[in-house]
Amino acid sequence: MYQKKYRGFALSLDVAVVIVCICLLKLVGLIGFQSYVKSAKINRAKADTAALALAVAQYAYDMENVHPDHTPAQCLPTDLVDLEKQYDGKGPWLSGNTITKSGTSYLDPWGNVYIYTHGSGNDGRFVVYSKGPKGNGTVSIIGVASSEGIGATGGFLK
């Protein structure tokens, strides 16, 4: 009778050790998986900004053909929503895409709005970028990224 008491205690200890080991393995797997999720989101942001930049460039090319006397900045869209519209039988330049949208804004994988800016006057350069995972990154119009900004630049020169 005395031996059974020790056997039951030893079995409980073994089960507890196995449960702790399983929990540690799950934790290690979860930490490893999170790096793949972050990498996938960054790649998605790169693909989205490239698609948006290509649509902006196509828009500018078509608008230059419609209005050949305009400056490059006037041929660029004022907002990314302009890419969904039609002008003089041209467009839409962005339709059937898989970029997440909320209202009139396109969202990056972290839920932030994609930023679109362009030059003024005769400067036909533009940039489309995401603020990145931390939400504080930028990309300049000449393509220089700061912090964790992710973007694509382009230009339209008459």
mmCIF file of C-alpha atoms in Angstrom:
data_model
loop_
_atom_site.group_PDB
_atom_site.id
_atom_site.type_symbol
_atom_site.label_atom_id
_atom_site.label_comp_id
_atom_site.label_asym_id
_atom_site.label_seq_id
_atom_site.Cartn_x
_atom_site.Cartn_y
_atom_site.Cartn_z
ATOM 1 C CA MET A 1 0.000 0.000 0.000
ATOM 2 C CA TYR A 2 2.833 2.334 0.761
ATOM 3 C CA GLN A 3 4.402 1.752 -2.700
ATOM 4 C CA LYS A 4 1.216 2.699 -4.622
ATOM 5 C CA LYS A 5 1.286 6.140 -3.074
ATOM 6 C CA TYR A 6 4.736 6.826 -4.510
ATOM 7 C CA ARG A 7 3.819 5.390 -7.920
ATOM 8 C CA GLY A 8 0.880 7.773 -8.293
ATOM 9 C CA PHE A 9 3.034 10.753 -7.354
ATOM 10 C CA ALA A 10 5.722 9.787 -9.860
ATOM 11 C CA LEU A 11 3.121 9.453 -12.644
ATOM 12 C CA SER A 12 1.698 12.914 -11.890
ATOM 13 C CA LEU A 13 5.189 14.388 -12.015
ATOM 14 C CA ASP A 14 5.861 12.716 -15.371
ATOM 15 C CA VAL A 15 2.614 14.090 -16.841
ATOM 16 C CA ALA A 16 3.461 17.576 -15.567
ATOM 17 C CA VAL A 17 6.918 17.429 -17.168
ATOM 18 C CA VAL A 18 5.407 16.313 -20.495
ATOM 19 C CA ILE A 19 2.865 19.157 -20.405
ATOM 20 C CA VAL A 20 5.600 21.705 -19.690
ATOM 21 C CA CYS A 21 7.681 20.338 -22.598
ATOM 22 C CA ILE A 22 4.715 20.539 -24.979
ATOM 23 C CA CYS A 23 4.036 24.139 -23.913
ATOM 24 C CA LEU A 24 7.675 25.092 -24.491
ATOM 25 C CA LEU A 25 7.651 23.523 -27.964
ATOM 26 C CA LYS A 26 4.485 25.431 -28.859
ATOM 27 C CA LEU A 27 6.046 28.669 -27.635
ATOM 28 C CA VAL A 28 9.178 28.131 -29.724
ATOM 29 C CA GLY A 29 7.026 27.340 -32.767
ATOM 30 C CA LEU A 30 4.879 30.419 -32.246
ATOM 31 C CA ILE A 31 7.905 32.699 -32.006
ATOM 32 C CA GLY A 32 9.316 31.237 -35.220
ATOM 33 C CA PHE A 33 5.971 31.579 -36.982
ATOM 34 C CA GLN A 34 5.689 35.272 -36.119
ATOM 35 C CA SER A 35 8.828 36.073 -38.117
ATOM 36 C CA TYR A 36 7.249 34.456 -41.182
ATOM 37 C CA VAL A 37 4.069 36.499 -40.681
ATOM 38 C CA LYS A 38 6.075 39.740 -40.461
ATOM 39 C CA SER A 39 8.030 38.812 -43.581
ATOM 40 C CA ALA A 40 4.824 38.004 -45.473
ATOM 41 C CA LYS A 41 3.287 41.362 -44.525
ATOM 42 C CA ILE A 42 6.389 43.230 -45.678
ATOM 43 C CA ASN A 43 6.344 41.365 -48.994
ATOM 44 C CA ARG A 44 2.641 42.137 -49.384
ATOM 45 C CA ALA A 45 3.289 45.853 -48.789
ATOM 46 C CA LYS A 46 6.071 45.798 -51.409
ATOM 47 C CA ALA A 47 3.774 44.143 -53.947
ATOM 48 C CA ASP A 48 0.896 46.535 -53.186
ATOM 49 C CA THR A 49 3.049 49.648 -53.520
ATOM 50 C CA ALA A 50 4.505 48.353 -56.789
ATOM 51 C CA ALA A 51 0.995 47.713 -58.177
ATOM 52 C CA LEU A 52 -0.215 51.147 -57.068
ATOM 53 C CA ALA A 53 2.861 52.858 -58.543
ATOM 54 C CA LEU A 54 2.370 51.036 -61.850
ATOM 55 C CA ALA A 55 -1.282 52.137 -61.945
ATOM 56 C CA VAL A 56 -0.221 55.755 -61.265
ATOM 57 C CA ALA A 57 2.321 55.601 -64.108
ATOM 58 C CA GLN A 58 -0.287 54.174 -66.513
ATOM 59 C CA TYR A 59 -2.749 56.888 -65.461
ATOM 60 C CA ALA A 60 -0.143 59.612 -66.102
ATOM 61 C CA TYR A 61 0.689 58.206 -69.525
ATOM 62 C CA ASP A 62 -2.977 58.067 -70.534
ATOM 63 C CA MET A 63 -3.706 61.550 -69.196
ATOM 64 C CA GLU A 64 -0.738 62.989 -71.087
ATOM 65 C CA ASN A 65 -2.220 61.564 -74.278
ATOM 66 C CA VAL A 66 -5.641 63.045 -73.447
ATOM 67 C CA HIS A 67 -4.229 66.437 -72.360
ATOM 68 C CA PRO A 68 -0.842 66.832 -74.118
ATOM 69 C CA ASP A 69 -0.363 70.481 -73.033
ATOM 70 C CA HIS A 70 -0.509 69.730 -69.287
ATOM 71 C CA THR A 71 2.526 69.587 -67.052
ATOM 72 C CA PRO A 72 3.514 66.187 -65.633
ATOM 73 C CA ALA A 73 2.162 67.063 -62.184
ATOM 74 C CA GLN A 74 -1.241 67.877 -63.704
ATOM 75 C CA CYS A 75 -1.326 64.494 -65.439
ATOM 76 C CA LEU A 76 -0.747 62.599 -62.212
ATOM 77 C CA PRO A 77 -3.802 61.581 -60.162
ATOM 78 C CA THR A 78 -4.604 63.758 -57.155
ATOM 79 C CA ASP A 79 -5.487 60.691 -55.069
ATOM 80 C CA LEU A 80 -5.259 56.911 -55.414
ATOM 81 C CA VAL A 81 -9.066 56.768 -55.697
ATOM 82 C CA ASP A 82 -8.713 58.496 -59.100
ATOM 83 C CA LEU A 83 -7.225 55.232 -60.372
ATOM 84 C CA GLU A 84 -10.649 53.563 -60.101
ATOM 85 C CA LYS A 85 -12.406 56.127 -62.294
ATOM 86 C CA GLN A 86 -12.684 56.606 -66.038
ATOM 87 C CA TYR A 87 -11.690 59.783 -67.867
ATOM 88 C CA ASP A 88 -12.334 60.375 -71.543
ATOM 89 C CA GLY A 89 -12.692 56.651 -72.202
ATOM 90 C CA LYS A 90 -9.492 55.776 -70.354
ATOM 91 C CA GLY A 91 -9.272 53.686 -67.193
ATOM 92 C CA PRO A 92 -9.966 52.387 -64.691
ATOM 93 C CA TRP A 93 -6.315 51.822 -63.945
ATOM 94 C CA LEU A 94 -6.857 49.928 -60.723
ATOM 95 C CA SER A 95 -9.687 47.429 -60.751
ATOM 96 C CA GLY A 96 -10.067 43.839 -59.653
ATOM 97 C CA ASN A 97 -7.063 44.137 -57.358
ATOM 98 C CA THR A 98 -6.600 42.442 -54.015
ATOM 99 C CA ILE A 99 -5.376 45.502 -52.118
ATOM 100 C CA THR A 100 -7.394 45.978 -48.934
ATOM 101 C CA LYS A 101 -9.633 49.024 -49.092
ATOM 102 C CA SER A 102 -11.581 50.889 -46.435
ATOM 103 C CA GLY A 103 -13.879 53.600 -47.726
ATOM 104 C CA THR A 104 -11.786 55.645 -50.133
ATOM 105 C CA SER A 105 -8.401 54.558 -48.780
ATOM 106 C CA TYR A 106 -6.160 51.626 -49.576
ATOM 107 C CA LEU A 107 -4.763 49.928 -46.483
ATOM 108 C CA ASP A 108 -1.416 48.256 -45.941
ATOM 109 C CA PRO A 109 -1.138 44.891 -44.119
ATOM 110 C CA TRP A 110 -0.931 46.696 -40.745
ATOM 111 C CA GLY A 111 -4.161 48.653 -41.309
ATOM 112 C CA ASN A 112 -2.477 51.992 -42.126
ATOM 113 C CA VAL A 113 -3.388 54.014 -45.210
ATOM 114 C CA TYR A 114 -0.988 53.859 -48.177
ATOM 115 C CA ILE A 115 0.505 57.321 -48.709
ATOM 116 C CA TYR A 116 0.664 58.815 -52.204
ATOM 117 C CA THR A 117 2.427 62.080 -52.986
ATOM 118 C CA HIS A 118 3.778 63.655 -56.128
ATOM 119 C CA GLY A 119 5.904 66.584 -57.154
ATOM 120 C CA SER A 120 4.580 69.918 -58.262
ATOM 121 C CA GLY A 121 5.078 72.078 -61.327
ATOM 122 C CA ASN A 122 7.251 70.281 -63.851
ATOM 123 C CA ASP A 123 8.347 67.618 -61.377
ATOM 124 C CA GLY A 124 6.530 64.450 -62.411
ATOM 125 C CA ARG A 125 8.004 62.205 -59.725
ATOM 126 C CA PHE A 126 5.741 60.384 -57.304
ATOM 127 C CA VAL A 127 5.909 57.912 -54.447
ATOM 128 C CA VAL A 128 3.464 55.388 -52.995
ATOM 129 C CA TYR A 129 4.487 54.007 -49.626
ATOM 130 C CA SER A 130 3.467 52.223 -46.452
ATOM 131 C CA LYS A 131 4.542 53.440 -43.030
ATOM 132 C CA GLY A 132 5.629 49.866 -42.259
ATOM 133 C CA PRO A 133 5.092 47.586 -39.249
ATOM 134 C CA LYS A 134 5.693 50.288 -36.637
ATOM 135 C CA GLY A 135 3.608 52.898 -38.480
ATOM 136 C CA ASN A 136 6.329 55.564 -38.487
ATOM 137 C CA GLY A 137 8.322 54.930 -41.673
ATOM 138 C CA THR A 138 8.443 57.119 -44.761
ATOM 139 C CA VAL A 139 9.790 56.999 -48.295
ATOM 140 C CA SER A 140 10.892 60.211 -49.983
ATOM 141 C CA ILE A 141 9.911 61.132 -53.508
ATOM 142 C CA ILE A 142 13.406 60.140 -54.635
ATOM 143 C CA GLY A 143 13.020 56.689 -53.080
ATOM 144 C CA VAL A 144 14.944 57.058 -49.821
ATOM 145 C CA ALA A 145 13.288 55.065 -47.030
ATOM 146 C CA SER A 146 13.480 56.095 -43.390
ATOM 147 C CA SER A 147 12.747 53.860 -40.421
ATOM 148 C CA GLU A 148 10.734 50.923 -41.807
ATOM 149 C CA GLY A 149 9.005 52.674 -44.696
ATOM 150 C CA ILE A 150 8.153 50.451 -47.666
ATOM 151 C CA GLY A 151 7.394 51.994 -51.013
ATOM 152 C CA ALA A 152 7.717 52.386 -54.728
ATOM 153 C CA THR A 153 8.662 55.528 -56.622
ATOM 154 C CA GLY A 154 8.160 56.498 -60.197
ATOM 155 C CA GLY A 155 8.161 59.425 -62.511
ATOM 156 C CA PHE A 156 6.369 60.965 -65.396
ATOM 157 C CA LEU A 157 8.404 63.273 -67.537
ATOM 158 C CA LYS A 158 6.852 65.024 -70.496
#
